PDB file of C-alpha atoms in Angstrom:
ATOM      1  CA  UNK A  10       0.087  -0.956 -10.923  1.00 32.00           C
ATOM      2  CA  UNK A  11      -0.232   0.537  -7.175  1.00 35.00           C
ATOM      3  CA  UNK A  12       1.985  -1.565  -4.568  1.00 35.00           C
ATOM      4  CA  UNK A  13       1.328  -1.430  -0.671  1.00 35.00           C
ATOM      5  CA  UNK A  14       4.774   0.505  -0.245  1.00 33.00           C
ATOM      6  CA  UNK A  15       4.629   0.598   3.560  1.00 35.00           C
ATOM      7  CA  UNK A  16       8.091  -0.232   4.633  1.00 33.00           C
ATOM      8  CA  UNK A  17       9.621   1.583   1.582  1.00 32.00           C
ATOM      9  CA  UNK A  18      11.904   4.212   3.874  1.00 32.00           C
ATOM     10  CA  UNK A  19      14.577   5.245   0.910  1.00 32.00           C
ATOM     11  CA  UNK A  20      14.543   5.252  -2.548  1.00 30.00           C
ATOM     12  CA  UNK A  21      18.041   4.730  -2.961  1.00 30.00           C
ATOM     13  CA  UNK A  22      17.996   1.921  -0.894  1.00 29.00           C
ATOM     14  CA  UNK A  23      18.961  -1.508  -1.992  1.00 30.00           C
ATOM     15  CA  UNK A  24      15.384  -2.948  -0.249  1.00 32.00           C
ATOM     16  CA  UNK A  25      12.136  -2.750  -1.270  1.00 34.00           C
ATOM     17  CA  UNK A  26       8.594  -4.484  -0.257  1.00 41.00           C
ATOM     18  CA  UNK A  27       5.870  -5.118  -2.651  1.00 46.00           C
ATOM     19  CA  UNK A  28       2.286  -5.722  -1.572  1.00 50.00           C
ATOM     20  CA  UNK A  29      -0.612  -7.066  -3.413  1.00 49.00           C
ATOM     21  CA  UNK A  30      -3.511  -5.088  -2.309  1.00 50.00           C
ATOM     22  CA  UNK A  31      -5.989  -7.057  -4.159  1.00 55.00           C
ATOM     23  CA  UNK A  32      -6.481  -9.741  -6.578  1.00 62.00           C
ATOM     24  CA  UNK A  33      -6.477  -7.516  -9.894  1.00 65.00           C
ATOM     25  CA  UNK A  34      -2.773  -5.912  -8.424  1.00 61.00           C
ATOM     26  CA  UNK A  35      -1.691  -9.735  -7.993  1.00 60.00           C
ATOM     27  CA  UNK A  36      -3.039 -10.354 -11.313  1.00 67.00           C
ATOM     28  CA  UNK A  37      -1.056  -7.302 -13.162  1.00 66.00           C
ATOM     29  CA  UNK A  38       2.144  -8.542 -11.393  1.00 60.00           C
ATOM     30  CA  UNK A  39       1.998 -12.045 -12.483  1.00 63.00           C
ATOM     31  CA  UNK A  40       1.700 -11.024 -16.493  1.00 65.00           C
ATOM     32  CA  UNK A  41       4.873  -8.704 -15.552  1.00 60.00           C
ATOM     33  CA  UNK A  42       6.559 -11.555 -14.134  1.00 60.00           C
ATOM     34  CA  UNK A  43       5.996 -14.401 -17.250  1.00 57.00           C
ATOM     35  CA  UNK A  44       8.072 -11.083 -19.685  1.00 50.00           C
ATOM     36  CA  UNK A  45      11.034 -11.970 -17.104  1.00 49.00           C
ATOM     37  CA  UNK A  46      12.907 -14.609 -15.483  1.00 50.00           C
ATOM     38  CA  UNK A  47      10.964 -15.091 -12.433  1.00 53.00           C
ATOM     39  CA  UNK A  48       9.595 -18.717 -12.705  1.00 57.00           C
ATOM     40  CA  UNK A  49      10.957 -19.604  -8.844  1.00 53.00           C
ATOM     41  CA  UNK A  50       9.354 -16.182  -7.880  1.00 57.00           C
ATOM     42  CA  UNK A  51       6.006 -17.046  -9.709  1.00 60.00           C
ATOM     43  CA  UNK A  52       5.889 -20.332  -7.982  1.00 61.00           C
ATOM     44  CA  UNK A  53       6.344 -19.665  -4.819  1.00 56.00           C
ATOM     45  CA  UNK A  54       3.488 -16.281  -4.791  1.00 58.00           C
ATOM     46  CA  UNK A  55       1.452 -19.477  -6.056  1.00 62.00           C
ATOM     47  CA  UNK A  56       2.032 -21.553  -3.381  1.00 56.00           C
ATOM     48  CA  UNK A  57       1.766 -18.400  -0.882  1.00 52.00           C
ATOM     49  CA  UNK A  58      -1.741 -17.891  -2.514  1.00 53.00           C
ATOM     50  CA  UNK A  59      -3.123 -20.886  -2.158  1.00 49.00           C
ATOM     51  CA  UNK A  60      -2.342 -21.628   1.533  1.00 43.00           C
ATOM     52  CA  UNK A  61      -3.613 -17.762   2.741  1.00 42.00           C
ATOM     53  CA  UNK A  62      -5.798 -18.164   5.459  1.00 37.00           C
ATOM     54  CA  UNK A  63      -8.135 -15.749   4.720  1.00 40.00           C
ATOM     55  CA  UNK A  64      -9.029 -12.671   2.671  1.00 43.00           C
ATOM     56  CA  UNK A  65      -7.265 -10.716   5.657  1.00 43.00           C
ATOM     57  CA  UNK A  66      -3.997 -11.683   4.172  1.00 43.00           C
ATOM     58  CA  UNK A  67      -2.318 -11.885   1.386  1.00 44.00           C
ATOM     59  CA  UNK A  68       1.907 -12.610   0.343  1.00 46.00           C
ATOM     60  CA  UNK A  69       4.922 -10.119   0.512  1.00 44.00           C
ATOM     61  CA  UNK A  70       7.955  -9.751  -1.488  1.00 44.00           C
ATOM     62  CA  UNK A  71      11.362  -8.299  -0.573  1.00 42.00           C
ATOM     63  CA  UNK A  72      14.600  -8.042  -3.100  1.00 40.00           C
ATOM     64  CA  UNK A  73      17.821  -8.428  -0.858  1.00 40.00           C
ATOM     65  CA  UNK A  74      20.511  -6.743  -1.574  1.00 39.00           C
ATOM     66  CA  UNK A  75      23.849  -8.324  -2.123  1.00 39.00           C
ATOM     67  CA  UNK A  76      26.117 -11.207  -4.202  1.00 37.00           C
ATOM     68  CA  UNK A  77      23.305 -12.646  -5.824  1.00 38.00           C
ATOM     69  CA  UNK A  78      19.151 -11.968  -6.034  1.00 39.00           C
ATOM     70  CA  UNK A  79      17.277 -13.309  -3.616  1.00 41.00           C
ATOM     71  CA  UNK A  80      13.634 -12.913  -2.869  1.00 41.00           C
ATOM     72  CA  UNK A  81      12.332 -13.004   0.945  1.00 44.00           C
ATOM     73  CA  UNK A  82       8.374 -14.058   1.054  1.00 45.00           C
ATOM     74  CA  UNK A  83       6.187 -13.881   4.042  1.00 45.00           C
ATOM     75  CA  UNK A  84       2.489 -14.254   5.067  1.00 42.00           C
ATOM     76  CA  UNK A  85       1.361 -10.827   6.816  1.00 43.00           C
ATOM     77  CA  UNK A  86      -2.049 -10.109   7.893  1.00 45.00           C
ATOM     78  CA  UNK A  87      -4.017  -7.209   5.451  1.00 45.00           C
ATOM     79  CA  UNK A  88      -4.630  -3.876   7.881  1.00 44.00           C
ATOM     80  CA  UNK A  89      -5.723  -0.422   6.581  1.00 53.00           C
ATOM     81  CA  UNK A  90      -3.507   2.421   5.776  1.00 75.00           C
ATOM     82  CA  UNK A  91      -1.007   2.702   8.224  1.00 85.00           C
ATOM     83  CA  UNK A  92       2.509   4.690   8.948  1.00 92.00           C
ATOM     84  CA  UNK A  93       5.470   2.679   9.159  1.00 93.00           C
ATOM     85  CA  UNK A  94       8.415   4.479  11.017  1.00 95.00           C
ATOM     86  CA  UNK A  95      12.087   2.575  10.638  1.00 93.00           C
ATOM     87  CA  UNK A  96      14.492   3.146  12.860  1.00 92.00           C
ATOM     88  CA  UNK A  97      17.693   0.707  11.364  1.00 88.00           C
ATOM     89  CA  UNK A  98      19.814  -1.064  13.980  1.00 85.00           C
ATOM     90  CA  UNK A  99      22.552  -2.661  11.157  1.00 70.00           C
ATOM     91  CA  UNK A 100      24.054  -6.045  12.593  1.00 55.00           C
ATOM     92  CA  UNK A 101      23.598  -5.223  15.892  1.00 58.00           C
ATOM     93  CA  UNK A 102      23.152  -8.606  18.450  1.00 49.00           C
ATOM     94  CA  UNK A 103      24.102 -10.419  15.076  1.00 57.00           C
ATOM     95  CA  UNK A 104      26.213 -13.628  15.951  1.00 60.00           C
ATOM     96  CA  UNK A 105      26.699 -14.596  12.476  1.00 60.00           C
ATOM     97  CA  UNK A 106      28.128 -12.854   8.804  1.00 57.00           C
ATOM     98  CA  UNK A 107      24.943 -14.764   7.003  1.00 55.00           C
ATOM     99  CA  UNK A 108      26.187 -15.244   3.339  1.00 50.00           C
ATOM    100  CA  UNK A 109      23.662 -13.245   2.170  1.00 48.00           C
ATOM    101  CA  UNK A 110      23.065  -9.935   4.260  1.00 56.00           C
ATOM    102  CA  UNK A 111      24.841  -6.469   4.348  1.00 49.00           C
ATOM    103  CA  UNK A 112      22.929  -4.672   6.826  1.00 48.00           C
ATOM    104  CA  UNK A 113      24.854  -1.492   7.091  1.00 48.00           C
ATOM    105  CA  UNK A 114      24.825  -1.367   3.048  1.00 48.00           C
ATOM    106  CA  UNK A 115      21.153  -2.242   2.702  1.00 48.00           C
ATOM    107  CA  UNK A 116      20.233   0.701   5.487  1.00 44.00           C
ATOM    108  CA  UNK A 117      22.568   2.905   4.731  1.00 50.00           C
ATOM    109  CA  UNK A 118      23.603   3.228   7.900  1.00 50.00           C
ATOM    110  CA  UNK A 119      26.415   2.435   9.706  1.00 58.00           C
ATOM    111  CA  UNK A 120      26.962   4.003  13.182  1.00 73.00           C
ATOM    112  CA  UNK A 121      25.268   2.434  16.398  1.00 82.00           C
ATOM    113  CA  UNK A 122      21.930   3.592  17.659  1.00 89.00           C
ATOM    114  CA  UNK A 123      20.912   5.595  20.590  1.00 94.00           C
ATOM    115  CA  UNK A 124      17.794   6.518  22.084  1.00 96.00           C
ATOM    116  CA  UNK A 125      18.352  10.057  21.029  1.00 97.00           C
ATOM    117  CA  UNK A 126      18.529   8.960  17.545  1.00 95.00           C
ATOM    118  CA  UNK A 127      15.000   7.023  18.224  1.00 96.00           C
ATOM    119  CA  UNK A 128      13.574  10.003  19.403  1.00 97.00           C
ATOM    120  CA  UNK A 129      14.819  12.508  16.495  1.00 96.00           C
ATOM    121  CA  UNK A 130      13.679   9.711  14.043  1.00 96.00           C
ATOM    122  CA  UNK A 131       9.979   9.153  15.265  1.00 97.00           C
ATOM    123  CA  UNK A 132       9.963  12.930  15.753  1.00 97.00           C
ATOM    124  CA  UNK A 133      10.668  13.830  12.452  1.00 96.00           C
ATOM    125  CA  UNK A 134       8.334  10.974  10.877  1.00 95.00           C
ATOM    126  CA  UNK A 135       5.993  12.477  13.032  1.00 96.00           C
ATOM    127  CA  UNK A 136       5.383  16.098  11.437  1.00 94.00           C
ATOM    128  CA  UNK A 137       5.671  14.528   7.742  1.00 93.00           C
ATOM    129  CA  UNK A 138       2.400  12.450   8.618  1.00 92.00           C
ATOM    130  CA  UNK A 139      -0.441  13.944   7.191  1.00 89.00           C
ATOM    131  CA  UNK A 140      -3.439  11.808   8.327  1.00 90.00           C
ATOM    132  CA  UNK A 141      -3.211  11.806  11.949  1.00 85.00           C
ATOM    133  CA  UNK A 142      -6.067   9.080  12.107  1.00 88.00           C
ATOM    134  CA  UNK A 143      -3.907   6.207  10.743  1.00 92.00           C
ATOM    135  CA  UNK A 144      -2.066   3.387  12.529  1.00 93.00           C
ATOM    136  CA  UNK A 145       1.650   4.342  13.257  1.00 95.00           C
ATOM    137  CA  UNK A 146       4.101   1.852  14.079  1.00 96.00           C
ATOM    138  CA  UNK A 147       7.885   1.773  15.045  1.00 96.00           C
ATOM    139  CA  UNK A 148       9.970  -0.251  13.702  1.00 95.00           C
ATOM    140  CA  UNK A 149      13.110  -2.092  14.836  1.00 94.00           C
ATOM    141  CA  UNK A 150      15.009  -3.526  11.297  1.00 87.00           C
ATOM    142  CA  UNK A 151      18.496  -4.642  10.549  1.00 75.00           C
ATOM    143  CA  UNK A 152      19.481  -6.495  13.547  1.00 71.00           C
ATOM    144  CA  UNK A 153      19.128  -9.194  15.543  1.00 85.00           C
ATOM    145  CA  UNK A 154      17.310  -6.866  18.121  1.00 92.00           C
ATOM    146  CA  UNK A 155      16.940  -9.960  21.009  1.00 92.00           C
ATOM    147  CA  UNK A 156      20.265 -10.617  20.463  1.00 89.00           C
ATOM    148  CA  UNK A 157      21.444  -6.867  21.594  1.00 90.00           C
ATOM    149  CA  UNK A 158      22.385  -6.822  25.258  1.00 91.00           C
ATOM    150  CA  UNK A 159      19.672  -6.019  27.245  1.00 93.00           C
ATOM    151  CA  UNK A 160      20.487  -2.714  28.420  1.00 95.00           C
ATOM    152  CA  UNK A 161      21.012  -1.256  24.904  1.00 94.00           C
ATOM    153  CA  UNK A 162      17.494  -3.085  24.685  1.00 94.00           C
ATOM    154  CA  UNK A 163      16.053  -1.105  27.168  1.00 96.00           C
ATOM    155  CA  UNK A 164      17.338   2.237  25.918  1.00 96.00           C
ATOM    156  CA  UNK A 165      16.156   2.291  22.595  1.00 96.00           C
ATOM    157  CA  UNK A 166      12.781   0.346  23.470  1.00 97.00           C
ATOM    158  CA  UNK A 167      11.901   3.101  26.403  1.00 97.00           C
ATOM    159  CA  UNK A 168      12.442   5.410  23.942  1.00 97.00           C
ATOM    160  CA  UNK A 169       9.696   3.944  21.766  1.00 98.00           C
ATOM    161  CA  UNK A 170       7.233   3.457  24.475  1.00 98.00           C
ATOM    162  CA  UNK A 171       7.608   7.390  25.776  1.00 97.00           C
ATOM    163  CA  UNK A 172       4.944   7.907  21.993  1.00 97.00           C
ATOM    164  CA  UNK A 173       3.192   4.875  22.312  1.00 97.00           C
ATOM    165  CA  UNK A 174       2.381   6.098  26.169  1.00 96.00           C
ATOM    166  CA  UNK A 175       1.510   9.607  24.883  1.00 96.00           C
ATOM    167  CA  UNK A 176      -1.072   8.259  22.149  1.00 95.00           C
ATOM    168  CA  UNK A 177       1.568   9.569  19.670  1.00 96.00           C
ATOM    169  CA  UNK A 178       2.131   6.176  18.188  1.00 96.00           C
ATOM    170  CA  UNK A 179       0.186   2.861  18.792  1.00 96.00           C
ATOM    171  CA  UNK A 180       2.387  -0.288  18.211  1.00 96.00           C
ATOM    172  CA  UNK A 181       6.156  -1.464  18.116  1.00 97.00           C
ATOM    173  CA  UNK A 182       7.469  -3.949  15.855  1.00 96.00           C
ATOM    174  CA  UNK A 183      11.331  -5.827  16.237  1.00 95.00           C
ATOM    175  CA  UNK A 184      12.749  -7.932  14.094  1.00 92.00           C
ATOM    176  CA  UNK A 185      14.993 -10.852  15.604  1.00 92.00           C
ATOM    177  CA  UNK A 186      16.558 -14.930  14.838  1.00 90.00           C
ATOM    178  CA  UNK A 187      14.782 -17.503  16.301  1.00 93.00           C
ATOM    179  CA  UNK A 188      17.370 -18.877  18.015  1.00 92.00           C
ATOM    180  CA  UNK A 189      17.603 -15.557  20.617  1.00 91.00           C
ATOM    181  CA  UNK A 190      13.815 -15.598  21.725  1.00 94.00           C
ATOM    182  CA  UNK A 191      12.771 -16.922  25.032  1.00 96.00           C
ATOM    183  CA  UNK A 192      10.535 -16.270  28.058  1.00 96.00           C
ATOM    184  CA  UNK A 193      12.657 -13.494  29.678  1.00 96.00           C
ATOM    185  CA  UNK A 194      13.419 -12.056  26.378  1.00 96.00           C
ATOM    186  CA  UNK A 195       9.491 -11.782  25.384  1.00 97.00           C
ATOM    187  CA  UNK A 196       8.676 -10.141  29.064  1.00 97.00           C
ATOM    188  CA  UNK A 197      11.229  -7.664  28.187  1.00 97.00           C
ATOM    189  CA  UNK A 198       9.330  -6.718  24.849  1.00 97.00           C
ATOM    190  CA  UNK A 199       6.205  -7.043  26.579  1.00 96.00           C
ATOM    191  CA  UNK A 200       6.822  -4.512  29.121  1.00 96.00           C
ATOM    192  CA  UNK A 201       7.447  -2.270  26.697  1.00 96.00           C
ATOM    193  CA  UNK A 202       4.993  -2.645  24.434  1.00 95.00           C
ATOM    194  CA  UNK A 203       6.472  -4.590  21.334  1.00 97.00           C
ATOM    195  CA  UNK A 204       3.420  -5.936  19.520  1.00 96.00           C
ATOM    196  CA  UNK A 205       4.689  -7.556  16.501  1.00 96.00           C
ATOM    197  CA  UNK A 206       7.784  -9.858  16.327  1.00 96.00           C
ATOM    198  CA  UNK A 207       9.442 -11.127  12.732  1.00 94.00           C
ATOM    199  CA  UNK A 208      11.650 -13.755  13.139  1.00 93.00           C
ATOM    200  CA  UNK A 209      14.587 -14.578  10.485  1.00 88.00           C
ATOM    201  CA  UNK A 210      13.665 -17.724   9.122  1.00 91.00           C
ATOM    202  CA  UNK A 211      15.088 -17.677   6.078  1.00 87.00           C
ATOM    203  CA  UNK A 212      14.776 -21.529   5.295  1.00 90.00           C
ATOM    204  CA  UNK A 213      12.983 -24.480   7.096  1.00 92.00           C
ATOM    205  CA  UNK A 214      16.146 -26.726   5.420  1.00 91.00           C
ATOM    206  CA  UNK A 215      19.359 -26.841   8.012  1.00 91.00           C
ATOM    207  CA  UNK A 216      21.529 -27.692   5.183  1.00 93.00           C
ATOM    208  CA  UNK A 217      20.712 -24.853   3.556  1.00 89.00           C
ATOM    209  CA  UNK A 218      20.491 -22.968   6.653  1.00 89.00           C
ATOM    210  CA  UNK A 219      24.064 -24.177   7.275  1.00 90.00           C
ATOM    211  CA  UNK A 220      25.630 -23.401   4.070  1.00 87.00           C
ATOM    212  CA  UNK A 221      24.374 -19.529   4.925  1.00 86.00           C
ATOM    213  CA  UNK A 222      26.395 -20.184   7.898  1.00 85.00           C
ATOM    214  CA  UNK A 223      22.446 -19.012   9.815  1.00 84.00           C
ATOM    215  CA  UNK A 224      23.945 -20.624  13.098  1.00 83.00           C
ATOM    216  CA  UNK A 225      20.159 -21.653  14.181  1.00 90.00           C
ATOM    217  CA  UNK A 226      17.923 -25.221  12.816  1.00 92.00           C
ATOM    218  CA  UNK A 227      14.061 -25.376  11.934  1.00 92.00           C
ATOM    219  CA  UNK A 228      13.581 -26.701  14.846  1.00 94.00           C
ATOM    220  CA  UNK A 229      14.594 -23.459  16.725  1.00 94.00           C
ATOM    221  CA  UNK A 230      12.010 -21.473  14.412  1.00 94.00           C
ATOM    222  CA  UNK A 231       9.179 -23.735  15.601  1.00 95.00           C
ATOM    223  CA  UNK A 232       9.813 -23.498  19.133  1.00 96.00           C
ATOM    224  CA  UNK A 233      10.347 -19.861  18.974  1.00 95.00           C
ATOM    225  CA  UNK A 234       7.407 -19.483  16.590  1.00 95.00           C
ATOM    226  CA  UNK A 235       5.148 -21.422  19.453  1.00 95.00           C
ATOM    227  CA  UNK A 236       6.778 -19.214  21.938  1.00 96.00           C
ATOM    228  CA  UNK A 237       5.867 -16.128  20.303  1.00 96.00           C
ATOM    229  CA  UNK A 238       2.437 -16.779  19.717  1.00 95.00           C
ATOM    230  CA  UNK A 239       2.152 -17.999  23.296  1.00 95.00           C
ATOM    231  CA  UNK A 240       2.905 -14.954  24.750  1.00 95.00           C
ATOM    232  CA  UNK A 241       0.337 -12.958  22.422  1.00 95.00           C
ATOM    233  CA  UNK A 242       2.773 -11.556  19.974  1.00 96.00           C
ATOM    234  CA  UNK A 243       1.470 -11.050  15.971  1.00 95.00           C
ATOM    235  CA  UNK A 244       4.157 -13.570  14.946  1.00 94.00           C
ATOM    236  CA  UNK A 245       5.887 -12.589  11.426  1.00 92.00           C
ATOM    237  CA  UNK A 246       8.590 -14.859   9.400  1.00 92.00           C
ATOM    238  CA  UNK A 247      10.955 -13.858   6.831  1.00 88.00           C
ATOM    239  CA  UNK A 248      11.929 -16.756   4.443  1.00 87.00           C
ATOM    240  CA  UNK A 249      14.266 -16.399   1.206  1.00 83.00           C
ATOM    241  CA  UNK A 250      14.487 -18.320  -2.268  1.00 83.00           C
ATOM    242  CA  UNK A 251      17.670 -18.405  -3.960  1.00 84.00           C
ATOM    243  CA  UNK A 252      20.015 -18.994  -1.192  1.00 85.00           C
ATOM    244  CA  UNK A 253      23.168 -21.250  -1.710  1.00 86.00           C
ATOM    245  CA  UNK A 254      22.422 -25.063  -3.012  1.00 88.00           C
ATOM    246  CA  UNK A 255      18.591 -24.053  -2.446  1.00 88.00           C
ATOM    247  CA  UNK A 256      16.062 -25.719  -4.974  1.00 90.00           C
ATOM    248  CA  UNK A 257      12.711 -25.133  -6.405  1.00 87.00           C
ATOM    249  CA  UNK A 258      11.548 -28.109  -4.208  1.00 91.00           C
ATOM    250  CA  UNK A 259      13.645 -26.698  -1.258  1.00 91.00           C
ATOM    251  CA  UNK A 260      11.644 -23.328  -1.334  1.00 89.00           C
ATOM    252  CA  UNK A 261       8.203 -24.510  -1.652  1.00 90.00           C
ATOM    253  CA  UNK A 262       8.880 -27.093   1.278  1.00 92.00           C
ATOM    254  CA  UNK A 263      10.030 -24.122   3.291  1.00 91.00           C
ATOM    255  CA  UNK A 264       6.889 -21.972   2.186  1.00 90.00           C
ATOM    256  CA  UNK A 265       4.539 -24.892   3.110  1.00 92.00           C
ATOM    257  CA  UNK A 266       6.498 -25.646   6.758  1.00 93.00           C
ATOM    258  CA  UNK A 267       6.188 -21.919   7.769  1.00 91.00           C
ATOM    259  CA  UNK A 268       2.033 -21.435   6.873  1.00 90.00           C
ATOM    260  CA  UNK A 269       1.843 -24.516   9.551  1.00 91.00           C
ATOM    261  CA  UNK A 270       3.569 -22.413  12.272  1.00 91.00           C
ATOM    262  CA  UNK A 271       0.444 -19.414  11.394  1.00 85.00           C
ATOM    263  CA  UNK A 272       2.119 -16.176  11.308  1.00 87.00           C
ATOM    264  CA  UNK A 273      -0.170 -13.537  11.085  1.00 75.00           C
TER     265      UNK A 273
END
């Protein structure tokens, strides 16, 4: 069975991403799923499935590391082959100790950034990419990247734009919490080219966002959602089954309240 691996940066990392490329790879991984006990999993792809807008997308699946499994879903729009370079930013602008995250375990990684260390990264992804014709992105994971202070911002985003500017790369991507996005913040990313923005989501319940000790409500993911797509940012959310006190019920609420807000 052949999974879009696009994101997969380490193989002894703690995080993966599966992808269904089509319906027969969908079909494969639900007859691998009824062997096992994945009947919360299985229900929620379902309920992914049937609210897709389109053949242009299709459902993603992400096994966090830590305590206790849990299984982060999201609706991402179906593009051709394309290069995906991380660049980890563990914890950093990260108000909260979420009950469920380990970001310097998950990445491996546990001394801050610099735009240096951008620069070596992309460089080195760089010369190991052997179709030069393909999309190449940067990517910002780990963090709470709106939530750094804006200097540190600016450093490691410059250092970005310096390929995207020289044709070397085409797009940025961050990844953020919904309660640290507003107008200034998405000029910021604008200016320097950030196309794609992923906000935490996690769950649309606030109990359940409370007992993960999140520090943010739904409501704060649909007015940054709105924001987002305002500004002409691909909007991406990140939602999780199997956090504390969360139900079957809970989790296909949550996946039904985030199609509404349209990621892409």
């Amino acid at each position: 069975m052949k999974f879009r691996t696009d994101y997969v940066t380490n193989s002894s990392s703690s995080s993966f991403i599966l992808g269904f490329k089509d319906e027969n790879d969908y079909n494969e991984f639900i007859k691998e799923c009824k062997y096992m006990d994945y009947e919360p999993v299985l229900e929620l792809i379902e309920t992914f499935k049937k609210f897709t807008y389109s053949k242009d997308h299709t459902g993603i699946m992400t096994k966090k590391a830590g305590h206790r499994p849990a299984y982060s879903f999201g609706i991402m729009k179906k593009i051709k082959k394309q290069y995906i370079i991380p660049i980890f930013v563990p914890h950093l602008g990260c108000p909260n100790d979420c009950t469920f995250c380990n970001q310097k375990s998950i990445s491996g990684q546990t001394k801050q950034v610099t735009a240096e260390d951008v620069k070596q990264t992309i460089e080195e992804y760089l010369k190991s990419f052997k179709d030069e014709s393909l999309h190449k992105e940067v990517a910002f994971f780990g963090g709470s990247f709106t939530g750094i202070e804006e200097a540190k911002q600016e450093e490691l985003l410059e250092a970005a734009y310096e390929f995207v500017k020289n044709k070397q790369i085409q797009s940025i991507r961050i990844s953020t919490r919904p309660d640290y996005i507003d107008k200034e913040k998405l000029k910021l990313l604008k200016k320097y080219g950030v196309k794609t923005i992923e906000l935490g989501v996690q769950s649309t319940n606030d109990y359940i966002l409370q007992r993960c000790r999140r520090g943010h409500t739904f409501e704060d993911v649909k007015r940054a959602s709105k924001l987002i797509r305002r500004y002409g940012f691909t909007l991406g959310h990140q939602v999780m089954v199997g956090l504390p006190e969360s139900t079957r019920l809970d989790e296909i609420r949550c996946a039904k309240d985030v199609i509404k807000l349209k990621p892409k």
